[in-house]
Amino acid sequence: MPAEDTYAGGLRKVARVVLLDPADRVLLLHGHEPEDPADDWWFTPGGGVEGAETREQAALRELVEETGITEVDLGPVLWRRRCSFPFAGRRWDQDEWYYLARTTQTATAALGLTELERRSVSGARWWTCRELERAHETVYPTRLAGLLRTLLDEGPPATPVTLDTEIV
């Protein structure tokens, strides 16, 4: 989930991408605890804002680093979420913004991963909404299937929706 190996605590500003292909499938990355591949989950591409970059710039940079996808139409912020979770021996406290994005580029290649990501990200997969609704795997944010269904049925919200805080 976290991108930087240098996170030192505090509230981390994060940009995530809900990337849809022409068939309305969403791209999720498969992650796990670095020392325990059985402790795994699926999550949207994204990561921490670096330096003076905007969240939009961070979203696009992270997408390229984690997926190799460069042909993207970045849309509005769909959701905002605060979360706190243990990962790689630390607690991560994040303020996440989820951007809608569309692409026709479906091949992925994670060429820009940090050392921590290389030890904790094991692939990517395009999911249909129906597959997400039926999945038994852990997915973050935890209500993603329902959120995606609403997005596909109703379009993006007029203003970003604040999701429930998740503390793991």
mmCIF file of C-alpha atoms in Angstrom:
data_model
loop_
_atom_site.group_PDB
_atom_site.id
_atom_site.type_symbol
_atom_site.label_atom_id
_atom_site.label_comp_id
_atom_site.label_asym_id
_atom_site.label_seq_id
_atom_site.Cartn_x
_atom_site.Cartn_y
_atom_site.Cartn_z
ATOM 1 C CA MET A 1 0.000 0.000 0.000
ATOM 2 C CA PRO A 2 2.495 2.706 1.034
ATOM 3 C CA ALA A 3 4.931 3.825 -1.607
ATOM 4 C CA GLU A 4 7.785 5.523 0.162
ATOM 5 C CA ASP A 5 10.344 3.668 2.206
ATOM 6 C CA THR A 6 11.013 6.934 4.088
ATOM 7 C CA TYR A 7 7.612 7.535 5.737
ATOM 8 C CA ALA A 8 8.327 8.745 9.264
ATOM 9 C CA GLY A 9 4.851 9.107 10.747
ATOM 10 C CA GLY A 10 2.326 11.923 10.902
ATOM 11 C CA LEU A 11 -0.580 12.280 8.501
ATOM 12 C CA ARG A 12 0.587 11.248 5.033
ATOM 13 C CA LYS A 13 -1.053 12.972 2.054
ATOM 14 C CA VAL A 14 -1.890 10.283 -0.516
ATOM 15 C CA ALA A 15 -3.292 10.298 -4.049
ATOM 16 C CA ARG A 16 -4.918 7.085 -5.320
ATOM 17 C CA VAL A 17 -6.277 6.234 -8.754
ATOM 18 C CA VAL A 18 -9.493 4.397 -9.612
ATOM 19 C CA LEU A 19 -8.304 3.453 -13.090
ATOM 20 C CA LEU A 20 -10.963 2.147 -15.483
ATOM 21 C CA ASP A 21 -10.387 0.561 -18.871
ATOM 22 C CA PRO A 22 -12.858 0.769 -21.813
ATOM 23 C CA ALA A 23 -14.774 -2.229 -20.377
ATOM 24 C CA ASP A 24 -15.147 -0.433 -16.997
ATOM 25 C CA ARG A 25 -12.773 -2.845 -15.281
ATOM 26 C CA VAL A 26 -10.777 -1.354 -12.397
ATOM 27 C CA LEU A 27 -7.053 -1.959 -11.971
ATOM 28 C CA LEU A 28 -5.962 -3.192 -8.553
ATOM 29 C CA LEU A 29 -2.511 -4.056 -7.265
ATOM 30 C CA HIS A 30 -1.887 -7.163 -5.168
ATOM 31 C CA GLY A 31 0.059 -6.398 -2.026
ATOM 32 C CA HIS A 32 1.216 -8.241 1.055
ATOM 33 C CA GLU A 33 3.287 -7.815 4.178
ATOM 34 C CA PRO A 34 6.966 -7.897 3.101
ATOM 35 C CA GLU A 35 7.778 -10.783 5.449
ATOM 36 C CA ASP A 36 4.436 -12.614 5.120
ATOM 37 C CA PRO A 37 3.043 -13.078 1.583
ATOM 38 C CA ALA A 38 0.005 -14.885 3.042
ATOM 39 C CA ASP A 39 -1.104 -11.591 4.682
ATOM 40 C CA ASP A 40 -2.341 -10.069 1.430
ATOM 41 C CA TRP A 41 -4.859 -7.643 -0.054
ATOM 42 C CA TRP A 42 -5.803 -5.738 -3.226
ATOM 43 C CA PHE A 43 -5.620 -1.966 -3.508
ATOM 44 C CA THR A 44 -5.775 0.908 -5.956
ATOM 45 C CA PRO A 45 -2.545 2.343 -7.387
ATOM 46 C CA GLY A 46 -1.267 5.454 -5.668
ATOM 47 C CA GLY A 47 0.969 6.759 -2.964
ATOM 48 C CA GLY A 48 2.318 9.691 -1.042
ATOM 49 C CA VAL A 49 2.680 13.239 -2.299
ATOM 50 C CA GLU A 50 6.372 14.125 -2.654
ATOM 51 C CA GLY A 51 7.837 17.583 -2.132
ATOM 52 C CA ALA A 52 5.857 20.392 -3.768
ATOM 53 C CA GLU A 53 3.876 18.194 -6.170
ATOM 54 C CA THR A 54 0.091 18.385 -6.245
ATOM 55 C CA ARG A 55 -2.064 15.371 -5.504
ATOM 56 C CA GLU A 56 -2.896 15.200 -9.215
ATOM 57 C CA GLN A 57 0.822 15.065 -10.058
ATOM 58 C CA ALA A 58 1.360 12.429 -7.368
ATOM 59 C CA ALA A 59 -1.519 10.320 -8.747
ATOM 60 C CA LEU A 60 -0.074 10.330 -12.267
ATOM 61 C CA ARG A 61 3.520 9.728 -11.073
ATOM 62 C CA GLU A 62 2.501 6.828 -8.847
ATOM 63 C CA LEU A 63 0.423 5.305 -11.634
ATOM 64 C CA VAL A 64 3.430 5.293 -13.964
ATOM 65 C CA GLU A 65 5.786 3.938 -11.267
ATOM 66 C CA GLU A 66 3.428 1.164 -10.153
ATOM 67 C CA THR A 67 1.827 0.160 -13.468
ATOM 68 C CA GLY A 68 3.793 1.688 -16.342
ATOM 69 C CA ILE A 69 0.535 3.157 -17.648
ATOM 70 C CA THR A 70 1.114 6.613 -19.118
ATOM 71 C CA GLU A 71 -1.921 7.107 -21.376
ATOM 72 C CA VAL A 72 -4.400 8.363 -18.791
ATOM 73 C CA ASP A 73 -7.283 10.802 -18.679
ATOM 74 C CA LEU A 74 -7.292 11.935 -15.037
ATOM 75 C CA GLY A 75 -10.727 12.949 -13.831
ATOM 76 C CA PRO A 76 -12.179 14.342 -10.617
ATOM 77 C CA VAL A 77 -11.658 13.304 -7.016
ATOM 78 C CA LEU A 78 -14.321 10.693 -6.250
ATOM 79 C CA TRP A 79 -13.717 9.912 -2.606
ATOM 80 C CA ARG A 80 -11.647 11.013 0.371
ATOM 81 C CA ARG A 81 -10.700 8.698 3.192
ATOM 82 C CA ARG A 82 -8.640 8.722 6.361
ATOM 83 C CA CYS A 83 -7.063 5.415 7.268
ATOM 84 C CA SER A 84 -4.574 3.970 9.701
ATOM 85 C CA PHE A 85 -2.964 0.558 9.375
ATOM 86 C CA PRO A 86 0.118 -1.439 10.328
ATOM 87 C CA PHE A 87 2.488 -2.259 7.475
ATOM 88 C CA ALA A 88 6.152 -3.280 7.347
ATOM 89 C CA GLY A 89 6.603 -2.842 11.086
ATOM 90 C CA ARG A 90 5.143 0.694 11.260
ATOM 91 C CA ARG A 91 1.759 2.394 11.621
ATOM 92 C CA TRP A 92 0.702 4.449 8.613
ATOM 93 C CA ASP A 93 -1.794 7.300 9.008
ATOM 94 C CA GLN A 94 -3.076 8.543 5.660
ATOM 95 C CA ASP A 95 -5.380 11.158 4.154
ATOM 96 C CA GLU A 96 -6.253 9.573 0.801
ATOM 97 C CA TRP A 97 -7.900 11.190 -2.229
ATOM 98 C CA TYR A 98 -9.191 8.810 -4.911
ATOM 99 C CA TYR A 99 -9.122 10.150 -8.476
ATOM 100 C CA LEU A 100 -11.145 8.734 -11.333
ATOM 101 C CA ALA A 101 -9.013 7.965 -14.382
ATOM 102 C CA ARG A 102 -9.587 6.231 -17.685
ATOM 103 C CA THR A 103 -7.169 4.506 -20.032
ATOM 104 C CA THR A 104 -7.121 2.294 -23.096
ATOM 105 C CA GLN A 105 -3.637 1.023 -22.110
ATOM 106 C CA THR A 106 -4.235 -2.245 -20.250
ATOM 107 C CA ALA A 107 -0.764 -3.849 -20.230
ATOM 108 C CA THR A 108 1.046 -3.172 -16.963
ATOM 109 C CA ALA A 109 4.724 -3.120 -16.031
ATOM 110 C CA ALA A 110 5.773 -2.045 -12.537
ATOM 111 C CA LEU A 111 9.150 -0.554 -13.377
ATOM 112 C CA GLY A 112 9.385 2.248 -10.819
ATOM 113 C CA LEU A 113 8.773 0.465 -7.530
ATOM 114 C CA THR A 114 10.620 1.446 -4.372
ATOM 115 C CA GLU A 115 12.590 -1.212 -2.515
ATOM 116 C CA LEU A 116 9.701 -1.685 -0.063
ATOM 117 C CA GLU A 117 7.191 -2.011 -2.912
ATOM 118 C CA ARG A 118 9.381 -4.611 -4.637
ATOM 119 C CA ARG A 119 9.127 -6.675 -1.437
ATOM 120 C CA SER A 120 5.373 -6.171 -0.991
ATOM 121 C CA VAL A 121 3.639 -5.796 -4.387
ATOM 122 C CA SER A 122 3.144 -9.039 -6.294
ATOM 123 C CA GLY A 123 1.195 -8.013 -9.371
ATOM 124 C CA ALA A 124 -1.785 -6.254 -10.854
ATOM 125 C CA ARG A 125 -5.162 -7.354 -12.159
ATOM 126 C CA TRP A 126 -8.112 -5.770 -13.943
ATOM 127 C CA TRP A 127 -11.359 -6.529 -12.069
ATOM 128 C CA THR A 128 -14.958 -6.227 -13.231
ATOM 129 C CA CYS A 129 -17.434 -4.817 -10.754
ATOM 130 C CA ARG A 130 -19.128 -8.226 -10.596
ATOM 131 C CA GLU A 131 -15.814 -9.941 -9.775
ATOM 132 C CA LEU A 132 -15.188 -7.428 -6.989
ATOM 133 C CA GLU A 133 -18.688 -7.961 -5.595
ATOM 134 C CA ARG A 134 -18.044 -11.719 -5.422
ATOM 135 C CA ALA A 135 -14.430 -11.555 -4.220
ATOM 136 C CA HIS A 136 -13.427 -13.128 -0.933
ATOM 137 C CA GLU A 137 -10.069 -11.357 -0.919
ATOM 138 C CA THR A 138 -9.407 -8.254 1.172
ATOM 139 C CA VAL A 139 -9.773 -5.095 -0.934
ATOM 140 C CA TYR A 140 -9.055 -1.491 0.083
ATOM 141 C CA PRO A 141 -11.016 0.631 0.459
ATOM 142 C CA THR A 142 -13.204 -2.113 1.918
ATOM 143 C CA ARG A 143 -16.410 -0.877 0.229
ATOM 144 C CA LEU A 144 -14.802 -0.617 -3.218
ATOM 145 C CA ALA A 145 -17.261 -2.973 -4.966
ATOM 146 C CA GLY A 146 -20.270 -0.888 -3.906
ATOM 147 C CA LEU A 147 -18.492 2.392 -4.570
ATOM 148 C CA LEU A 148 -17.550 1.208 -8.052
ATOM 149 C CA ARG A 149 -21.119 0.039 -8.744
ATOM 150 C CA THR A 150 -22.465 3.484 -7.767
ATOM 151 C CA LEU A 151 -19.811 5.191 -9.901
ATOM 152 C CA LEU A 152 -20.643 3.091 -12.961
ATOM 153 C CA ASP A 153 -24.417 3.500 -12.472
ATOM 154 C CA GLU A 154 -24.534 7.190 -11.561
ATOM 155 C CA GLY A 155 -21.243 8.704 -12.750
ATOM 156 C CA PRO A 156 -18.824 10.686 -10.606
ATOM 157 C CA PRO A 157 -20.259 12.554 -7.608
ATOM 158 C CA ALA A 158 -20.675 16.338 -7.918
ATOM 159 C CA THR A 159 -18.275 16.749 -4.982
ATOM 160 C CA PRO A 160 -15.938 14.185 -3.404
ATOM 161 C CA VAL A 161 -17.626 11.745 -1.018
ATOM 162 C CA THR A 162 -15.998 11.339 2.382
ATOM 163 C CA LEU A 163 -15.695 7.634 3.162
ATOM 164 C CA ASP A 164 -15.711 6.202 6.662
ATOM 165 C CA THR A 165 -12.364 6.264 8.425
ATOM 166 C CA GLU A 166 -10.727 2.819 8.341
ATOM 167 C CA ILE A 167 -8.484 1.768 11.203
ATOM 168 C CA VAL A 168 -6.902 -1.662 10.859
#
